[in-house]
Amino acid sequence: MSVRSAQPPSETSPGPSANRTSYDAFISYSHANAAVATAIQRGLHRLARPLWKPRALRVFLDRTDLAASPQLWPSITKNLDASRFLVVILSEEAAHSQYVQRELEYWISAGRADAMLLVLANGRLSWDEERRAFDPLTSTAAPPALTDVGVFSSEPLYVVLSWATADHLHLDDPRFRSAIGDLAAPIHGRPKAELDSDDLHEHRRLRRIRRVAVAALVVLLVLALLAATLAVLQTRRADREAESARRQAAVAEAQLAATRSATAGTVWAALAFAVEAELRTTTPLPEARSVMASALQRLGRLPLRPRGIMDNGSTDFAAVAWAPGAAMLATGDDAGRVRIWNGDTLKAQGAAVKVAESVDSLAWSPRDARLAVAGLTDGGLHSVVRLLDVRTGDQFRVPLGLSLISELAWSPQGTRLAIGAEDGVWMVDPTTGRPLGRRPLVASGRQPFVAAADVSSVAWSPDGRSLAVRTGRSAALFSSADGALLRTLATDSAAEVLTSLAWSPDGRSIAASTSSGAVARWDIRSASRLPTAEPRRATIASSVSWSPDGAVLASTHSDGAVQLWDSRSGKAIGDPVMSNAVEVSHGAWSSDGRAFVALGLDGTVRLWDFSRHSVAPSPAHTETVRRLTWSPTGDRLATTGEDGVVRIRDVHTGAVLGRPLTATAAGPLKALAWAPTDDRLATGGDGLPVTVWDVRSWDSLTTLQDSDVGAVDLAWSPDGAMIAAALNDLTTRIWDSRTGKVIRELRGQALDRLLTAAPIAWSPDGTRLVTSGDLWLRVWDASTGRPVGQRLSGHQAKPRSIAWSPDGTQLASGGLDSTLRRWDARSGSQIGPPVVVRRASGEAGTGDIRSVAWSPTGQQIATGDSDGNLRLWHAATGASVGAAMRTRSAYVYAVAWSPDGARLAAGGIGGDLQVWTAIAERSACRLALAAVGADGLQALVGEDKPPLRCRHPETVRDLPPLPVVPLEYR
């Protein structure tokens, strides 16, 4: 910065007084020097500014202070007049600027040249002392107004900023700050040194204020942070408390739902509430899983599964019948309409056909698409029978003037139609619709009838020669040719009334539903009563029907139940199926025997799928099943036992695949294991070497070295490279599964057991083995063959089976002391108290736990015991999951989970193989929804309560499977 001056201007320069000015200075510049002008204005604003003032000086700059106006020059002159000083920025551009020249001329003409401050931005200024003016020839930055003689009395002050670049134009630059000080001093009317001192003072004062402010802000920030932290902590605490309250509420709701599931009157309510109990909490409660298992077990005892409820809008159904040989149904309703339905989709086919004012009965022709329909007309005073061709819609009326028709029945050949009416049983030619005779074939009033109302059930014999007619407490058989009475089938009790009749498909017997809730059966030839199971108490059996193969009878009841019966033994098949909330008035089988339709007095029609409920099509073996093992793919199951045979079954069909493998020497096979590679099986037994077989061909691939003494148990390593076997010579060895060579022997094991069988199991990671002694377990390092840690002691009798948890951190063992024990695999300590297996009566079991299997999900442990029970236990708590599943075996030797955990297999004495499967939560909800409908599910909780999750199965989350439902083979 340079200051050139011959004579400083007077501090009391002439011009407008302070009270008549609005600006301390006016900056005149060329727009080429706008950056310099702006920097000077900003510098003058800030230098020596007291803290309480927004600016130290008011400086006019047209860029910031000149408002838009159509009269520019008057605005400029007005602001020139309002300014005490004129700051002129001189440059080569300003020397040629019209506005700079005019502003100078205006200022000078006002006699205010001594209040003019010059700033040299670029170019050159030369003072001509003789002329007392800037030399016009050599001053490139001087406008003409400054080169005139007489403007200045002496050389004026000017500040040189030609050195400054854009980076210097701020007060932090000392040279620029000094230049601003040179300009500000005369404007302030104070010496520059004093101004600098004031500025320094203000600066220090500002720094102190800033420090205080910063300190205050820091304190406030700390306080704010403390307050925020406290607020966050309180919020988190409140959130935790709210979350805890929500969890407690969810637990309470789950427990309530579990209780309602356990006490539910129907399996559908039990399933819906069990799903609710499971999903109320993030992690299902043990009791919720237990009631779900119980509900699924109840479902497993049902011989019928719901297909769905037919929707007829607001009109009630009044009759239903299956079409012969097709998955098609006909329904009649209270509006007198007949409609045809697809039995698989439950969708209506075509439009409804009006036949009467209301429909009472339907019957399909066994030979064609004709449908006989009975209904009411004339305001309900008379009955009408029509024959309807369902393909064409053609119909004609049977010309019988009857006031009450109870039933329609086609002859097996489809050539005659029997009509049960108040005055007897009429025969009609279905081709013409005309009666065959002037009187009923079987007339009311003749023996054994006692009242006209007795003729309410008619059934043809399969050969078409006889008619069975319900007659109150007995059934009468008549010749279909002439109506002659053939015989009477009486009930055992005078108080027992028959409600419907059904002829067996083979024609050898007749079944009748009764008022006692039982199903009565008679042998036709001898007219003797066949064995009958105990009736369903406090109910009336309203109808009975035979399955097409004659193996099963279905009865419908006044409490809304459908009960299936074994036609040979007369015993009930499974539990009754609660179909409707009110009486089921009629039921019928589909022609293939796979479906059953039930009509309720509430006007609903429900369809059910029938399952045979057999868990194996035939015994797996002639003697005890000792071992069973799943294929790694989970679609096959290999079994072996005392008969020395290995069989492989298809799990989906139950069929034996290929020929069985028969042992080549005497003695049962006691050890069996499927290779993880799926292509090999290993077997062992008394007096038999451990042999590896090709699963497809049963070719012997390898016989393990030094295994001739026989094996009591064996196991593949998880990678399939090795086989470990517990041998009858009290040793456990590890072999290479391909070469059959011994890799190592577990040393010191003979001290841990006597001559009894010892189970063996690999850890999931393949690094450890576990074996058992007489009262303990021992873990071994598979790579060295040496023990790991101490023995696992606790059993009071020999352990019979061992299983690893899927993560390899725990072990489960069961033994002759009737206990299931869980162990920490690393420390060897027992986890929790032992689980004592008790009988259904609550007494401790007297037998042993022979088989233990840990589920692939790690959540359940399965045990098979000498009481013939298969049980599930919570792996974490040891609590029972559902009820014990009774097998057909008196002693369960083998239990195994499928690789996906969705199935559980068990085998034992008698050679039986049984498989249980899981039904996921979403599928269970669909079953419940199909059984009772959305409105029925809502009714479980009340119309004003939130709906159960099962009302929307697609939103339900499936949990790890619980295989407690018997697998159904057809």
Coordinates of N, CA and C in Angstrom, one line a residue, residues 699-874:
D699 N -25.0 -104.0 -4.5 CA -23.7 -104.6 -4.6 C -22.8 -104.2 -3.4
S700 N -22.1 -105.2 -2.9 CA -21.2 -104.9 -1.7 C -20.0 -104.1 -2.2
L701 N -19.8 -103.0 -1.7 CA -18.6 -102.1 -2.1 C -17.4 -102.3 -1.3
T702 N -17.6 -102.4 0.0 CA -16.5 -102.4 1.0 C -16.9 -103.2 2.2
T703 N -16.0 -104.1 2.7 CA -16.2 -104.7 4.0 C -15.1 -104.1 4.9
L704 N -15.5 -103.5 6.0 CA -14.5 -102.8 6.9 C -13.6 -103.8 7.6
Q705 N -12.3 -103.5 7.5 CA -11.2 -104.3 8.1 C -11.4 -104.5 9.6
D706 N -11.3 -105.8 10.0 CA -11.3 -106.2 11.4 C -12.7 -105.8 12.1
S707 N -13.8 -106.0 11.3 CA -15.1 -105.7 11.9 C -15.9 -107.0 12.0
D708 N -15.3 -108.2 11.8 CA -16.0 -109.4 11.8 C -16.7 -109.8 13.1
V709 N -16.3 -109.1 14.2 CA -16.9 -109.4 15.5 C -18.3 -108.9 15.6
G710 N -18.7 -108.1 14.6 CA -20.0 -107.5 14.6 C -20.1 -106.1 15.3
A711 N -21.0 -105.3 14.8 CA -21.2 -104.0 15.3 C -22.6 -103.8 15.9
V712 N -22.6 -103.0 17.0 CA -23.9 -102.7 17.6 C -24.4 -101.4 17.2
D713 N -23.6 -100.5 16.7 CA -24.0 -99.2 16.2 C -22.9 -98.7 15.3
L714 N -23.3 -97.9 14.3 CA -22.3 -97.3 13.4 C -22.8 -95.9 13.0
A715 N -21.9 -95.1 12.5 CA -22.3 -93.7 12.0 C -21.3 -93.2 11.0
W716 N -21.8 -92.5 10.0 CA -20.9 -91.9 9.0 C -20.5 -90.6 9.5
S717 N -19.3 -90.2 9.1 CA -18.8 -88.8 9.4 C -19.7 -87.9 8.5
P718 N -19.8 -86.6 8.9 CA -20.7 -85.7 8.1 C -20.3 -85.5 6.6
D719 N -19.0 -85.7 6.3 CA -18.5 -85.6 4.9 C -18.6 -86.9 4.2
G720 N -18.9 -88.0 4.9 CA -19.0 -89.3 4.2 C -17.7 -90.0 4.0
A721 N -16.6 -89.4 4.5 CA -15.3 -90.0 4.2 C -14.9 -91.1 5.2
M722 N -15.6 -91.1 6.4 CA -15.2 -92.1 7.4 C -16.5 -92.8 8.0
I723 N -16.3 -93.9 8.6 CA -17.3 -94.6 9.3 C -16.8 -95.0 10.7
A724 N -17.6 -94.7 11.7 CA -17.2 -95.1 13.0 C -18.2 -96.2 13.5
A725 N -17.7 -97.2 14.2 CA -18.6 -98.3 14.6 C -18.2 -98.7 16.0
A726 N -19.2 -99.0 16.8 CA -19.0 -99.6 18.1 C -19.2 -101.1 18.0
L727 N -18.1 -101.9 18.3 CA -18.0 -103.3 18.0 C -18.3 -104.1 19.2
N728 N -18.6 -105.4 19.0 CA -18.9 -106.3 20.1 C -17.6 -106.7 20.9
D729 N -16.4 -106.3 20.4 CA -15.2 -106.6 21.2 C -14.9 -105.4 22.1
L730 N -15.9 -104.6 22.4 CA -15.7 -103.4 23.3 C -14.8 -102.3 22.8
T731 N -14.6 -102.3 21.5 CA -13.8 -101.2 20.9 C -14.7 -100.4 19.9
T732 N -14.2 -99.2 19.7 CA -14.8 -98.3 18.7 C -13.7 -97.9 17.7
R733 N -13.9 -98.2 16.5 CA -12.9 -97.9 15.5 C -13.5 -96.9 14.4
I734 N -12.5 -96.3 13.7 CA -12.8 -95.4 12.6 C -12.2 -95.9 11.4
W735 N -13.0 -96.0 10.3 CA -12.4 -96.6 9.0 C -12.6 -95.5 7.9
D736 N -11.7 -95.7 6.9 CA -11.9 -95.0 5.6 C -13.0 -95.7 4.9
S737 N -14.1 -94.9 4.6 CA -15.3 -95.5 4.0 C -15.1 -96.1 2.6
R738 N -14.1 -95.6 1.9 CA -13.9 -96.1 0.5 C -13.0 -97.4 0.5
T739 N -11.9 -97.3 1.3 CA -11.0 -98.4 1.3 C -11.3 -99.5 2.3
G740 N -12.0 -99.1 3.4 CA -12.3 -100.1 4.4 C -11.2 -100.3 5.4
K741 N -10.1 -99.5 5.3 CA -8.9 -99.6 6.2 C -9.2 -98.8 7.5
V742 N -8.7 -99.4 8.6 CA -8.8 -98.8 9.9 C -7.9 -97.5 9.9
I743 N -8.5 -96.4 10.4 CA -7.8 -95.2 10.5 C -7.3 -95.1 11.9
R744 N -8.1 -95.3 12.9 CA -7.7 -95.2 14.3 C -8.7 -95.9 15.2
E745 N -8.3 -96.1 16.4 CA -9.2 -96.7 17.4 C -9.3 -95.8 18.6
L746 N -10.5 -95.7 19.2 CA -10.6 -94.9 20.4 C -10.1 -95.7 21.6
R747 N -9.0 -95.1 22.2 CA -8.3 -95.8 23.2 C -8.9 -95.6 24.6
G748 N -8.8 -96.6 25.5 CA -9.3 -96.4 26.8 C -10.8 -96.6 26.9
Q749 N -11.5 -97.0 25.8 CA -12.9 -97.1 25.9 C -13.4 -98.3 26.6
A750 N -12.6 -99.4 26.6 CA -13.0 -100.6 27.2 C -13.2 -100.5 28.7
L751 N -12.6 -99.5 29.3 CA -12.8 -99.2 30.7 C -14.2 -98.6 31.0
D752 N -14.8 -98.1 30.0 CA -16.0 -97.3 30.1 C -17.3 -98.1 29.9
R753 N -17.2 -99.4 29.5 CA -18.4 -100.1 29.2 C -18.2 -101.6 29.4
L754 N -19.3 -102.3 29.6 CA -19.3 -103.7 29.7 C -19.7 -104.3 28.3
L755 N -20.4 -105.5 28.4 CA -20.7 -106.1 27.1 C -22.0 -105.7 26.5
T756 N -22.6 -104.7 27.1 CA -23.9 -104.2 26.5 C -23.7 -103.3 25.4
A757 N -24.8 -103.1 24.6 CA -24.7 -102.2 23.4 C -24.3 -100.8 23.7
A758 N -23.5 -100.2 22.9 CA -23.1 -98.8 23.2 C -23.4 -97.9 21.9
P759 N -24.3 -96.9 22.0 CA -24.5 -96.1 20.9 C -23.3 -95.2 20.6
I760 N -23.3 -94.6 19.4 CA -22.2 -93.8 18.9 C -22.7 -92.7 18.0
A761 N -22.2 -91.5 18.0 CA -22.7 -90.4 17.2 C -21.5 -89.4 16.9
W762 N -21.5 -89.0 15.6 CA -20.5 -87.9 15.2 C -21.1 -86.6 15.5
S763 N -20.2 -85.7 15.8 CA -20.6 -84.3 16.0 C -20.9 -83.7 14.6
P764 N -21.8 -82.7 14.5 CA -22.1 -82.1 13.2 C -20.9 -81.6 12.4
D765 N -19.8 -81.2 13.1 CA -18.7 -80.7 12.3 C -17.7 -81.8 12.0
G766 N -17.9 -83.0 12.5 CA -17.1 -84.1 12.2 C -15.8 -84.2 13.0
T767 N -15.6 -83.3 14.0 CA -14.3 -83.3 14.7 C -14.4 -84.2 16.0
R768 N -15.6 -84.6 16.4 CA -15.7 -85.3 17.7 C -16.7 -86.5 17.5
L769 N -16.5 -87.5 18.4 CA -17.4 -88.6 18.5 C -17.9 -88.7 19.9
V770 N -19.1 -89.2 20.1 CA -19.5 -89.5 21.5 C -19.9 -91.0 21.6
T771 N -19.5 -91.6 22.6 CA -19.9 -93.0 22.9 C -20.4 -93.1 24.3
S772 N -21.0 -94.2 24.7 CA -21.5 -94.4 26.0 C -20.9 -95.6 26.7
G773 N -20.8 -95.4 28.1 CA -20.4 -96.5 28.9 C -21.6 -97.1 29.6
D774 N -21.4 -97.7 30.7 CA -22.6 -98.3 31.5 C -23.4 -97.2 32.1
L775 N -22.8 -96.1 32.6 CA -23.6 -95.1 33.3 C -23.1 -93.7 32.8
W776 N -22.4 -93.6 31.8 CA -21.9 -92.3 31.4 C -21.7 -92.2 29.9
L777 N -21.3 -91.0 29.5 CA -21.0 -90.7 28.1 C -19.5 -90.2 28.0
R778 N -18.9 -90.4 26.9 CA -17.6 -89.8 26.7 C -17.4 -89.2 25.3
V779 N -16.8 -88.0 25.2 CA -16.6 -87.4 24.0 C -15.1 -87.6 23.6
W780 N -14.9 -87.9 22.3 CA -13.6 -88.2 21.7 C -13.2 -87.2 20.6
D781 N -11.9 -87.0 20.5 CA -11.3 -86.2 19.4 C -11.2 -87.2 18.2
A782 N -11.9 -87.0 17.2 CA -11.9 -87.9 16.0 C -10.6 -88.0 15.3
S783 N -9.8 -86.9 15.4 CA -8.5 -86.9 14.7 C -7.4 -87.6 15.4
T784 N -7.5 -87.7 16.8 CA -6.5 -88.4 17.6 C -7.0 -89.7 18.2
G785 N -8.3 -89.8 18.3 CA -8.8 -91.0 19.0 C -8.7 -91.0 20.5
R786 N -8.5 -89.8 21.1 CA -8.3 -89.6 22.5 C -9.5 -88.9 23.1
P787 N -9.7 -89.2 24.4 CA -10.9 -88.6 25.1 C -10.7 -87.0 25.2
V788 N -11.9 -86.4 25.2 CA -11.9 -84.9 25.3 C -12.6 -84.6 26.7
G789 N -11.9 -84.1 27.6 CA -12.6 -83.7 28.9 C -12.9 -85.0 29.7
Q790 N -13.8 -84.7 30.7 CA -14.2 -85.8 31.6 C -15.4 -86.5 31.1
R791 N -15.7 -87.7 31.7 CA -16.9 -88.4 31.4 C -18.1 -87.6 31.8
L792 N -19.2 -87.8 31.0 CA -20.5 -87.2 31.3 C -21.3 -88.1 32.2
S793 N -21.3 -87.9 33.5 CA -22.0 -88.8 34.4 C -23.3 -88.3 34.9
G794 N -24.2 -89.2 35.2 CA -25.5 -88.8 35.7 C -26.6 -89.8 35.6
H795 N -26.5 -90.6 34.5 CA -27.5 -91.7 34.3 C -27.4 -92.7 35.5
Q796 N -28.6 -93.2 35.9 CA -28.6 -94.3 36.9 C -28.7 -95.6 36.3
A797 N -28.8 -95.7 35.0 CA -28.8 -97.0 34.3 C -28.3 -96.7 32.9
K798 N -27.9 -97.7 32.2 CA -27.2 -97.5 30.9 C -27.9 -96.6 29.9
P799 N -27.2 -95.6 29.3 CA -27.7 -94.8 28.2 C -27.9 -95.7 27.0
R800 N -29.0 -95.6 26.3 CA -29.4 -96.4 25.2 C -29.2 -95.7 23.9
S801 N -29.3 -94.3 23.9 CA -29.2 -93.6 22.7 C -28.6 -92.2 22.9
I802 N -27.9 -91.7 22.0 CA -27.2 -90.4 22.1 C -27.5 -89.6 20.8
A803 N -27.7 -88.2 21.0 CA -27.9 -87.4 19.8 C -27.2 -86.0 20.0
W804 N -26.6 -85.5 19.0 CA -26.0 -84.2 19.0 C -27.0 -83.1 18.7
S805 N -26.9 -81.9 19.3 CA -27.7 -80.8 18.8 C -27.1 -80.4 17.4
P806 N -28.0 -79.8 16.5 CA -27.5 -79.4 15.2 C -26.3 -78.5 15.2
D807 N -26.1 -77.7 16.3 CA -25.0 -76.8 16.3 C -23.8 -77.4 17.0
G808 N -23.9 -78.6 17.5 CA -22.8 -79.3 18.1 C -22.4 -78.8 19.5
T809 N -23.2 -78.0 20.1 CA -22.9 -77.5 21.5 C -23.5 -78.4 22.6
Q810 N -24.5 -79.2 22.3 CA -25.1 -80.0 23.3 C -25.3 -81.4 22.9
L811 N -25.6 -82.3 23.9 CA -25.8 -83.7 23.6 C -27.1 -84.0 24.4
A812 N -27.9 -85.0 23.9 CA -29.0 -85.5 24.5 C -28.9 -87.0 24.6
S813 N -29.2 -87.6 25.8 CA -29.1 -89.0 25.9 C -30.3 -89.6 26.7
G814 N -30.7 -90.8 26.3 CA -31.8 -91.5 27.0 C -31.4 -92.9 27.4
G815 N -31.9 -93.4 28.5 CA -31.5 -94.7 28.9 C -32.5 -95.5 29.7
L816 N -32.0 -96.6 30.3 CA -32.8 -97.5 31.1 C -33.4 -96.9 32.3
D817 N -32.9 -95.7 32.8 CA -33.4 -95.1 34.0 C -34.6 -94.2 33.6
S818 N -35.2 -94.3 32.4 CA -36.4 -93.6 32.0 C -36.2 -92.1 32.0
T819 N -35.0 -91.7 31.8 CA -34.7 -90.2 31.8 C -34.1 -89.8 30.5
L820 N -34.5 -88.6 30.1 CA -33.8 -87.8 29.0 C -33.0 -86.8 29.7
R821 N -31.7 -86.8 29.3 CA -30.7 -85.8 29.9 C -30.1 -85.0 28.8
R822 N -29.8 -83.7 29.1 CA -29.1 -82.8 28.2 C -27.8 -82.4 28.8
W823 N -26.8 -82.3 27.9 CA -25.4 -82.0 28.3 C -24.8 -80.9 27.5
D824 N -23.9 -80.2 28.2 CA -23.0 -79.2 27.5 C -21.9 -80.0 26.9
A825 N -21.7 -80.0 25.6 CA -20.7 -80.9 25.0 C -19.3 -80.5 25.3
R826 N -19.1 -79.2 25.6 CA -17.7 -78.7 25.9 C -17.3 -79.0 27.4
S827 N -18.2 -78.6 28.3 CA -17.8 -78.8 29.7 C -18.2 -80.1 30.3
G828 N -19.1 -80.8 29.7 CA -19.6 -82.1 30.2 C -20.6 -82.0 31.3
S829 N -21.0 -80.7 31.6 CA -22.0 -80.6 32.7 C -23.4 -80.8 32.2
Q830 N -24.3 -81.3 33.1 CA -25.7 -81.6 32.7 C -26.5 -80.2 32.7
I831 N -27.3 -80.1 31.7 CA -28.1 -78.9 31.5 C -29.5 -79.1 32.1
G832 N -29.8 -78.5 33.2 CA -31.1 -78.6 33.8 C -31.3 -80.0 34.4
P833 N -32.5 -80.2 35.0 CA -32.8 -81.5 35.6 C -33.1 -82.5 34.6
P834 N -33.0 -83.7 34.8 CA -33.4 -84.8 33.8 C -34.9 -84.8 33.6
V835 N -35.3 -85.1 32.4 CA -36.7 -85.3 32.1 C -37.1 -86.7 32.4
V836 N -38.0 -86.9 33.3 CA -38.5 -88.3 33.6 C -39.7 -88.6 32.7
V837 N -39.6 -89.6 31.9 CA -40.6 -90.0 31.0 C -41.7 -90.7 31.8
R838 N -42.9 -90.2 31.8 CA -44.0 -90.8 32.6 C -45.1 -91.4 31.7
R839 N -45.8 -92.3 32.2 CA -47.0 -92.9 31.5 C -48.1 -91.8 31.4
A840 N -49.1 -92.2 30.6 CA -50.2 -91.2 30.4 C -50.9 -91.0 31.8
S841 N -50.8 -92.0 32.7 CA -51.5 -91.8 34.0 C -50.7 -90.9 34.9
G842 N -49.5 -90.5 34.5 CA -48.7 -89.6 35.3 C -47.6 -90.4 36.1
E843 N -47.7 -91.7 36.1 CA -46.7 -92.5 36.8 C -45.4 -92.6 36.0
A844 N -44.3 -92.7 36.7 CA -43.0 -92.8 36.0 C -43.0 -94.1 35.2
G845 N -42.4 -94.0 34.0 CA -42.3 -95.2 33.1 C -41.4 -96.2 33.7
T846 N -41.8 -97.5 33.5 CA -41.0 -98.6 34.0 C -39.9 -99.1 33.0
G847 N -40.1 -98.7 31.8 CA -39.1 -99.1 30.7 C -38.1 -98.1 30.5
D848 N -37.4 -98.3 29.4 CA -36.2 -97.4 29.1 C -36.6 -96.5 27.9
I849 N -35.8 -95.5 27.7 CA -35.8 -94.7 26.5 C -34.7 -95.3 25.6
R850 N -35.2 -95.9 24.5 CA -34.3 -96.6 23.6 C -33.8 -95.8 22.5
S851 N -34.5 -94.7 22.1 CA -34.0 -93.9 21.0 C -34.2 -92.5 21.3
V852 N -33.2 -91.7 20.9 CA -33.3 -90.2 21.1 C -32.8 -89.6 19.7
A853 N -33.6 -88.6 19.3 CA -33.2 -87.9 18.0 C -33.5 -86.4 18.2
W854 N -32.5 -85.6 17.9 CA -32.6 -84.1 17.9 C -33.1 -83.6 16.6
S855 N -34.1 -82.7 16.6 CA -34.6 -82.2 15.4 C -33.6 -81.3 14.6
P856 N -33.6 -81.3 13.3 CA -32.7 -80.5 12.5 C -32.8 -79.0 12.8
T857 N -34.0 -78.6 13.3 CA -34.1 -77.2 13.7 C -33.5 -76.9 15.1
G858 N -33.2 -77.9 15.8 CA -32.6 -77.7 17.1 C -33.6 -77.4 18.2
Q859 N -34.9 -77.3 17.9 CA -35.9 -76.9 18.9 C -36.6 -78.0 19.7
Q860 N -36.6 -79.3 19.1 CA -37.2 -80.4 19.7 C -36.3 -81.6 19.8
I861 N -36.6 -82.4 20.8 CA -35.9 -83.7 20.9 C -37.0 -84.8 20.9
A862 N -36.9 -85.8 20.1 CA -37.8 -86.9 20.1 C -37.3 -88.1 20.8
T863 N -38.1 -88.8 21.5 CA -37.7 -90.0 22.2 C -38.7 -91.1 21.9
G864 N -38.2 -92.4 21.8 CA -39.1 -93.6 21.7 C -38.8 -94.4 22.9
D865 N -39.8 -95.0 23.5 CA -39.6 -95.7 24.8 C -40.3 -97.1 24.8
S866 N -40.0 -97.8 25.8 CA -40.5 -99.2 25.9 C -42.0 -99.3 26.2
D867 N -42.6 -98.1 26.4 CA -44.1 -98.1 26.6 C -44.8 -98.0 25.2
G868 N -44.0 -98.0 24.1 CA -44.6 -97.8 22.8 C -44.9 -96.4 22.4
N869 N -44.4 -95.4 23.1 CA -44.7 -94.0 22.8 C -43.6 -93.3 22.1
L870 N -44.0 -92.4 21.3 CA -43.1 -91.4 20.6 C -43.5 -90.1 21.2
R871 N -42.5 -89.4 21.8 CA -42.7 -88.1 22.4 C -41.8 -87.0 21.9
L872 N -42.3 -85.8 22.0 CA -41.5 -84.6 21.6 C -41.3 -83.8 22.9
W873 N -40.1 -83.2 23.0 CA -39.7 -82.3 24.1 C -39.1 -81.1 23.6
H874 N -39.3 -80.0 24.4 CA -38.6 -78.7 24.1 C -37.2 -78.9 24.4

